[in-house]
Amino acid sequence: MLKRQHLPILVTIALFALMFIAGSFQYTDFFSAQVLLNLLIDNAFLLIVAIGMTFVIISGGIDLSVGSVIALTTMISATLVQDGWSPAIVIPLVLLLGSLFGAGMGAIIHYFKIQPFIVTLAGMFLARGLCYVIDTSTITINNAFYTSMAQTKVYLPGGNFVSISVLIALLLFAGAFYAAHFTRFGRNTYALGGNEQSAVLMGLPVARTKIGVYLFSGFCSALAGVVFTFYMLSGYGLHALGMELDAIAAVVIGGTLLTGGFGYVAGTLFGVMIQGVIQTIISFEGTLSSWWTRIVIGMLLFLFILLQRLFSSRRLLHKHRV
C-alpha cells in the first residue's frame, strides 16, 4: 500500500534523475552542482507559483489567473517604485493585493457555486487587462534595491552560488510542505479535494479552507511576481504569459491528481526541476528550438495523466475489494 501511494512521486524523482544523468553523459560540464542550482535560479518564480497551484489542485480546484497576477504585480511594482515609493511599502502592498484577489475568487467559487475554471478564467482576463490600463509598454526598474536583489549572489561551499530568489522559493517550499502535511489546514485541503460533501458532513470548515487555498495561491502568484520583477527588472503586461499552464504541468508531472485529494508539494519541486532540466538540455544542444521544451513537456503530461488514470483505477479497485 505504501509503495502504491508513493508511486507517482517516485516516478517523478526517477525521471528527473534519469534526464539529468542522460544530460551529463551527453554534454561536457553538464554534471555539476552549479548546473543543478541554475535550474532553481532560472525557475524560482515558477516554483513559487506552482506551490500555490498545488494546494488549489489538491483541493479539487484550478487557478488560471496566476500568470496574469504575476504580470499585474510587476506592473504595479514598477509603476510605484518608479514614482518614488519605497520597496518596503510596495512589496507588502502587492502581496496583500494578490492575496485579496485570490480570496475574492475563492469566495465567488464557494458562495456562488461557480466552477473554478470559469471564475479564475475571468480573473485571468481581469488581471491581464488591468496591466494595460496601467501602461501598454514596458516599465523599466532602476531602483537600487531591485537591482541589488537581482545581482546578489549567495555563495555556497565549493564556490557555487544561488540567487536571493532561490532562497525565497525554498523558504516558501519548506513552509508549504509543513502546512500541507502537518497542519489542520493541510488536512482540510486534502479532505476537501477528496470529497467536498464528505468534508461538509464531517463538519470541516469548507468555506474557510476553500477561500484560504485561493488566498494562498494569490499570495504565491504575487510573491512570484515580486521575484519575477527581481529577475526581469521591469514591469510588462505580457510578462509570465502562459505561466499558469507551466505551473499546472509542473504540479501534474509532480504526481498531484487533477481530480484533487492527492498530491505532494515535494513532487511539485521535482516537476519544476524536470521542466528546468529539459530547457537546460536544449540550451546545451544549441541546435534545437526552444519550442522543443513544450513538445517534451506535452509528452510528459500525456504520460503522467495516463499514469494517474491507472493509479486512480487501482485505488478504486482496491477500495471495492475491501
Tab-separated table of C-alpha atoms in Angstrom:
chain	number	residue	atom	x	y	z
A	1	MET	CA	0.000	0.000	0.000
A	2	LEU	CA	2.818	2.388	0.882
A	3	LYS	CA	4.595	1.683	-2.387
A	4	ARG	CA	1.454	2.250	-4.433
A	5	GLN	CA	0.717	5.502	-2.584
A	6	HIS	CA	4.174	6.898	-3.292
A	7	LEU	CA	4.415	5.631	-6.876
A	8	PRO	CA	3.691	8.976	-8.640
A	9	ILE	CA	6.355	10.967	-6.790
A	10	LEU	CA	8.880	8.120	-7.111
A	11	VAL	CA	8.335	8.099	-10.879
A	12	THR	CA	8.826	11.881	-10.967
A	13	ILE	CA	12.090	11.748	-8.992
A	14	ALA	CA	13.372	8.827	-11.086
A	15	LEU	CA	12.542	10.690	-14.313
A	16	PHE	CA	14.399	13.794	-13.134
A	17	ALA	CA	17.449	11.740	-12.138
A	18	LEU	CA	17.384	9.885	-15.464
A	19	MET	CA	17.188	13.099	-17.503
A	20	PHE	CA	19.985	14.755	-15.516
A	21	ILE	CA	22.229	11.693	-15.859
A	22	ALA	CA	21.485	11.481	-19.598
A	23	GLY	CA	22.425	15.148	-19.999
A	24	SER	CA	25.624	14.556	-18.020
A	25	PHE	CA	26.706	11.744	-20.363
A	26	GLN	CA	25.786	13.737	-23.469
A	27	TYR	CA	27.300	17.148	-22.702
A	28	THR	CA	30.576	18.281	-21.163
A	29	ASP	CA	30.251	20.376	-17.974
A	30	PHE	CA	26.597	19.377	-17.576
A	31	PHE	CA	27.212	17.258	-14.473
A	32	SER	CA	27.969	19.938	-11.897
A	33	ALA	CA	26.401	21.380	-8.775
A	34	GLN	CA	26.122	24.812	-10.388
A	35	VAL	CA	24.096	23.484	-13.329
A	36	LEU	CA	21.748	21.881	-10.789
A	37	LEU	CA	21.496	25.143	-8.842
A	38	ASN	CA	20.885	27.059	-12.071
A	39	LEU	CA	17.710	25.030	-12.507
A	40	LEU	CA	16.438	26.668	-9.313
A	41	ILE	CA	17.818	30.114	-10.175
A	42	ASP	CA	16.050	30.175	-13.557
A	43	ASN	CA	12.778	28.700	-12.258
A	44	ALA	CA	12.402	30.169	-8.758
A	45	PHE	CA	9.304	32.161	-9.740
A	46	LEU	CA	7.756	29.077	-11.390
A	47	LEU	CA	8.364	27.013	-8.238
A	48	ILE	CA	6.679	29.684	-6.106
A	49	VAL	CA	3.555	29.887	-8.256
A	50	ALA	CA	3.428	26.081	-8.681
A	51	ILE	CA	3.413	25.619	-4.885
A	52	GLY	CA	0.254	27.720	-4.680
A	53	MET	CA	-1.220	25.795	-7.612
A	54	THR	CA	-0.505	22.511	-5.812
A	55	PHE	CA	-2.802	23.442	-2.932
A	56	VAL	CA	-5.525	24.572	-5.350
A	57	ILE	CA	-5.412	21.331	-7.363
A	58	ILE	CA	-5.258	19.150	-4.220
A	59	SER	CA	-8.436	20.934	-3.048
A	60	GLY	CA	-10.139	19.922	-6.301
A	61	GLY	CA	-9.896	23.326	-7.998
A	62	ILE	CA	-7.832	25.105	-10.626
A	63	ASP	CA	-6.385	28.628	-10.877
A	64	LEU	CA	-5.880	30.071	-14.354
A	65	SER	CA	-5.197	33.605	-13.118
A	66	VAL	CA	-1.695	33.078	-11.717
A	67	GLY	CA	0.289	34.223	-14.777
A	68	SER	CA	-1.810	37.373	-15.119
A	69	VAL	CA	-1.440	38.163	-11.407
A	70	ILE	CA	2.346	37.881	-11.817
A	71	ALA	CA	2.220	40.367	-14.716
A	72	LEU	CA	-0.048	42.728	-12.758
A	73	THR	CA	2.310	42.529	-9.777
A	74	THR	CA	5.274	43.521	-11.965
A	75	MET	CA	3.296	46.429	-13.430
A	76	ILE	CA	2.128	47.768	-10.068
A	77	SER	CA	5.598	47.307	-8.549
A	78	ALA	CA	7.379	49.012	-11.461
A	79	THR	CA	4.920	51.933	-11.573
A	80	LEU	CA	5.019	52.651	-7.846
A	81	VAL	CA	8.787	52.188	-7.474
A	82	GLN	CA	9.489	54.465	-10.432
A	83	ASP	CA	7.136	57.041	-8.878
A	84	GLY	CA	9.366	57.089	-5.808
A	85	TRP	CA	7.592	54.647	-3.486
A	86	SER	CA	9.791	52.629	-1.138
A	87	PRO	CA	10.123	48.883	-1.890
A	88	ALA	CA	9.363	48.334	1.829
A	89	ILE	CA	5.823	49.593	1.082
A	90	VAL	CA	5.431	48.321	-2.482
A	91	ILE	CA	6.284	44.651	-1.835
A	92	PRO	CA	3.877	44.123	1.135
A	93	LEU	CA	1.209	46.048	-0.821
A	94	VAL	CA	1.366	43.810	-3.904
A	95	LEU	CA	1.440	40.684	-1.706
A	96	LEU	CA	-1.723	41.929	0.035
A	97	LEU	CA	-3.421	42.741	-3.276
A	98	GLY	CA	-2.560	39.289	-4.684
A	99	SER	CA	-3.909	37.585	-1.557
A	100	LEU	CA	-7.160	39.587	-1.673
A	101	PHE	CA	-7.565	38.845	-5.387
A	102	GLY	CA	-7.213	35.106	-4.714
A	103	ALA	CA	-9.516	35.208	-1.677
A	104	GLY	CA	-12.139	37.053	-3.731
A	105	MET	CA	-12.114	34.348	-6.401
A	106	GLY	CA	-12.294	31.645	-3.718
A	107	ALA	CA	-15.327	33.340	-2.130
A	108	ILE	CA	-17.119	33.593	-5.502
A	109	ILE	CA	-16.350	29.934	-6.258
A	110	HIS	CA	-17.703	28.764	-2.914
A	111	TYR	CA	-20.694	31.013	-2.218
A	112	PHE	CA	-21.999	31.281	-5.789
A	113	LYS	CA	-21.219	27.633	-6.631
A	114	ILE	CA	-19.442	28.565	-9.877
A	115	GLN	CA	-16.828	26.300	-11.441
A	116	PRO	CA	-13.240	27.349	-10.545
A	117	PHE	CA	-12.298	27.196	-14.241
A	118	ILE	CA	-14.801	29.957	-15.113
A	119	VAL	CA	-14.052	32.197	-12.119
A	120	THR	CA	-10.270	32.027	-12.470
A	121	LEU	CA	-10.534	32.468	-16.262
A	122	ALA	CA	-12.403	35.714	-15.575
A	123	GLY	CA	-9.697	36.597	-13.036
A	124	MET	CA	-7.040	35.921	-15.670
A	125	PHE	CA	-8.648	38.320	-18.157
A	126	LEU	CA	-9.265	40.937	-15.446
A	127	ALA	CA	-5.686	40.942	-14.130
A	128	ARG	CA	-4.142	40.923	-17.620
A	129	GLY	CA	-6.455	43.730	-18.718
A	130	LEU	CA	-5.565	45.868	-15.686
A	131	CYS	CA	-1.908	45.626	-16.740
A	132	TYR	CA	-2.723	47.565	-19.914
A	133	VAL	CA	-4.829	50.086	-18.007
A	134	ILE	CA	-1.644	50.937	-16.082
A	135	ASP	CA	0.597	51.080	-19.183
A	136	THR	CA	0.813	49.407	-22.577
A	137	SER	CA	4.614	49.405	-22.735
A	138	THR	CA	7.472	48.071	-20.618
A	139	ILE	CA	8.308	49.953	-17.416
A	140	THR	CA	11.992	49.563	-16.583
A	141	ILE	CA	13.010	49.427	-12.917
A	142	ASN	CA	16.260	51.127	-11.919
A	143	ASN	CA	15.639	51.239	-8.175
A	144	ALA	CA	18.799	50.387	-6.203
A	145	PHE	CA	17.058	47.764	-4.021
A	146	TYR	CA	15.665	45.843	-7.004
A	147	THR	CA	18.962	45.902	-8.915
A	148	SER	CA	20.784	44.762	-5.768
A	149	MET	CA	18.345	41.863	-5.311
A	150	ALA	CA	18.788	40.911	-8.970
A	151	GLN	CA	22.587	40.929	-8.819
A	152	THR	CA	23.245	39.498	-5.336
A	153	LYS	CA	24.747	36.013	-5.289
A	154	VAL	CA	24.624	33.850	-2.168
A	155	TYR	CA	27.765	31.725	-2.265
A	156	LEU	CA	27.735	28.134	-1.057
A	157	PRO	CA	30.617	25.799	-0.135
A	158	GLY	CA	32.631	24.838	-3.217
A	159	GLY	CA	32.266	28.226	-4.904
A	160	ASN	CA	28.742	27.589	-6.162
A	161	PHE	CA	26.003	30.185	-5.713
A	162	VAL	CA	22.269	30.803	-5.745
A	163	SER	CA	20.195	33.963	-6.031
A	164	ILE	CA	18.044	35.635	-3.377
A	165	SER	CA	15.006	34.431	-5.342
A	166	VAL	CA	16.032	30.801	-4.769
A	167	LEU	CA	16.198	31.369	-1.005
A	168	ILE	CA	12.713	32.911	-1.076
A	169	ALA	CA	11.374	29.965	-3.110
A	170	LEU	CA	12.956	27.362	-0.810
A	171	LEU	CA	11.642	29.087	2.337
A	172	LEU	CA	8.151	29.075	0.837
A	173	PHE	CA	8.598	25.419	-0.137
A	174	ALA	CA	9.573	24.473	3.424
A	175	GLY	CA	6.591	26.361	4.858
A	176	ALA	CA	4.179	24.876	2.307
A	177	PHE	CA	5.491	21.346	2.907
A	178	TYR	CA	4.909	21.730	6.629
A	179	ALA	CA	1.453	23.267	6.097
A	180	ALA	CA	0.364	20.506	3.693
A	181	HIS	CA	1.405	17.554	5.839
A	182	PHE	CA	1.461	18.735	9.457
A	183	THR	CA	-1.328	21.304	9.907
A	184	ARG	CA	-5.114	21.245	10.125
A	185	PHE	CA	-5.329	23.493	7.051
A	186	GLY	CA	-3.370	20.936	5.033
A	187	ARG	CA	-5.529	18.032	6.196
A	188	ASN	CA	-8.686	20.008	5.407
A	189	THR	CA	-7.365	20.786	1.925
A	190	TYR	CA	-6.823	17.088	1.184
A	191	ALA	CA	-10.254	16.231	2.613
A	192	LEU	CA	-11.906	18.943	0.507
A	193	GLY	CA	-10.290	17.604	-2.656
A	194	GLY	CA	-11.135	14.003	-1.790
A	195	ASN	CA	-14.871	14.636	-1.430
A	196	GLU	CA	-16.395	18.022	-0.634
A	197	GLN	CA	-19.734	16.566	0.504
A	198	SER	CA	-17.973	14.244	2.927
A	199	ALA	CA	-15.937	17.189	4.230
A	200	VAL	CA	-19.188	19.092	4.885
A	201	LEU	CA	-20.734	16.109	6.685
A	202	MET	CA	-17.578	15.745	8.799
A	203	GLY	CA	-18.027	19.340	9.957
A	204	LEU	CA	-14.849	20.637	8.357
A	205	PRO	CA	-14.637	24.392	7.618
A	206	VAL	CA	-15.132	24.023	3.857
A	207	ALA	CA	-15.715	27.717	3.116
A	208	ARG	CA	-12.699	28.861	5.128
A	209	THR	CA	-10.487	26.170	3.592
A	210	LYS	CA	-11.527	26.868	0.003
A	211	ILE	CA	-11.095	30.630	0.353
A	212	GLY	CA	-7.802	30.038	2.174
A	213	VAL	CA	-6.494	27.867	-0.643
A	214	TYR	CA	-7.189	30.527	-3.287
A	215	LEU	CA	-5.863	33.250	-0.974
A	216	PHE	CA	-2.625	31.293	-0.663
A	217	SER	CA	-2.475	30.833	-4.444
A	218	GLY	CA	-2.965	34.577	-4.924
A	219	PHE	CA	-0.226	35.270	-2.383
A	220	CYS	CA	2.125	32.862	-4.172
A	221	SER	CA	1.332	34.493	-7.527
A	222	ALA	CA	2.100	37.949	-6.129
A	223	LEU	CA	5.302	36.660	-4.478
A	224	ALA	CA	6.286	35.058	-7.797
A	225	GLY	CA	5.600	38.459	-9.376
A	226	VAL	CA	7.976	40.118	-6.915
A	227	VAL	CA	10.668	37.524	-7.691
A	228	PHE	CA	9.959	37.875	-11.417
A	229	THR	CA	10.455	41.629	-11.031
A	230	PHE	CA	13.866	40.965	-9.476
A	231	TYR	CA	14.627	38.629	-12.399
A	232	MET	CA	13.473	40.935	-15.222
A	233	LEU	CA	13.874	44.379	-13.588
A	234	SER	CA	10.774	45.558	-15.435
A	235	GLY	CA	7.007	45.514	-15.472
A	236	TYR	CA	5.154	44.469	-18.614
A	237	GLY	CA	1.652	43.294	-19.427
A	238	LEU	CA	2.964	40.285	-21.350
A	239	HIS	CA	5.212	39.004	-18.557
A	240	ALA	CA	4.503	35.403	-17.465
A	241	LEU	CA	2.264	34.752	-20.461
A	242	GLY	CA	1.123	31.127	-20.243
A	243	MET	CA	2.834	30.517	-16.906
A	244	GLU	CA	-0.417	29.163	-15.455
A	245	LEU	CA	-0.044	26.243	-17.873
A	246	ASP	CA	3.605	25.711	-16.884
A	247	ALA	CA	2.558	25.671	-13.216
A	248	ILE	CA	-0.246	23.160	-13.844
A	249	ALA	CA	2.163	20.998	-15.853
A	250	ALA	CA	4.725	21.067	-13.017
A	251	VAL	CA	2.065	20.065	-10.472
A	252	VAL	CA	0.726	17.199	-12.613
A	253	ILE	CA	4.206	15.932	-13.512
A	254	GLY	CA	4.943	16.136	-9.777
A	255	GLY	CA	2.285	13.492	-9.145
A	256	THR	CA	-0.692	15.561	-7.941
A	257	LEU	CA	-4.036	14.224	-9.176
A	258	LEU	CA	-6.042	16.702	-11.256
A	259	THR	CA	-9.192	15.325	-9.646
A	260	GLY	CA	-7.962	16.507	-6.237
A	261	GLY	CA	-7.408	14.866	-2.875
A	262	PHE	CA	-3.929	13.529	-3.554
A	263	GLY	CA	-0.539	15.076	-4.214
A	264	TYR	CA	2.798	16.206	-2.846
A	265	VAL	CA	4.422	19.630	-2.540
A	266	ALA	CA	7.780	17.832	-2.899
A	267	GLY	CA	6.572	16.346	-6.185
A	268	THR	CA	5.896	19.852	-7.495
A	269	LEU	CA	9.520	20.807	-6.768
A	270	PHE	CA	10.706	17.931	-8.959
A	271	GLY	CA	8.076	18.794	-11.582
A	272	VAL	CA	9.595	22.273	-11.852
A	273	MET	CA	13.120	20.806	-11.911
A	274	ILE	CA	12.148	18.475	-14.767
A	275	GLN	CA	10.984	21.456	-16.819
A	276	GLY	CA	14.245	23.206	-15.973
A	277	VAL	CA	16.430	20.257	-16.993
A	278	ILE	CA	14.582	19.978	-20.329
A	279	GLN	CA	15.317	23.669	-21.010
A	280	THR	CA	18.954	23.182	-19.973
A	281	ILE	CA	19.458	20.161	-22.253
A	282	ILE	CA	18.004	22.117	-25.179
A	283	SER	CA	20.302	25.040	-24.315
A	284	PHE	CA	23.366	22.757	-24.227
A	285	GLU	CA	22.338	21.164	-27.524
A	286	GLY	CA	22.266	24.559	-29.202
A	287	THR	CA	20.611	23.365	-32.433
A	288	LEU	CA	17.081	22.773	-31.117
A	289	SER	CA	14.292	25.343	-30.967
A	290	SER	CA	13.018	26.363	-27.531
A	291	TRP	CA	9.629	25.017	-28.635
A	292	TRP	CA	11.017	21.520	-28.080
A	293	THR	CA	10.584	22.267	-24.366
A	294	ARG	CA	6.826	22.491	-24.949
A	295	ILE	CA	6.812	19.326	-27.043
A	296	VAL	CA	8.636	17.264	-24.404
A	297	ILE	CA	6.513	18.669	-21.561
A	298	GLY	CA	3.372	17.849	-23.565
A	299	MET	CA	4.540	14.251	-23.997
A	300	LEU	CA	5.333	14.002	-20.276
A	301	LEU	CA	1.887	15.362	-19.400
A	302	PHE	CA	0.242	12.660	-21.513
A	303	LEU	CA	2.402	10.071	-19.768
A	304	PHE	CA	1.610	11.292	-16.260
A	305	ILE	CA	-2.119	11.711	-16.928
A	306	LEU	CA	-2.209	8.091	-18.117
A	307	LEU	CA	-0.248	7.082	-15.004
A	308	GLN	CA	-2.735	8.988	-12.840
A	309	ARG	CA	-5.631	7.238	-14.539
A	310	LEU	CA	-4.031	3.855	-13.901
A	311	PHE	CA	-3.261	4.812	-10.309
A	312	SER	CA	-6.849	6.029	-9.685
A	313	SER	CA	-8.318	2.867	-11.215
A	314	ARG	CA	-6.214	0.665	-8.951
A	315	ARG	CA	-7.224	2.685	-5.873
A	316	LEU	CA	-10.910	2.297	-6.745
A	317	LEU	CA	-10.434	-1.429	-7.370
A	318	HIS	CA	-8.669	-1.818	-4.021
A	319	LYS	CA	-11.475	0.029	-2.194
A	320	HIS	CA	-14.091	-2.122	-3.940
A	321	ARG	CA	-12.342	-5.314	-2.844
A	322	VAL	CA	-12.032	-4.060	0.711
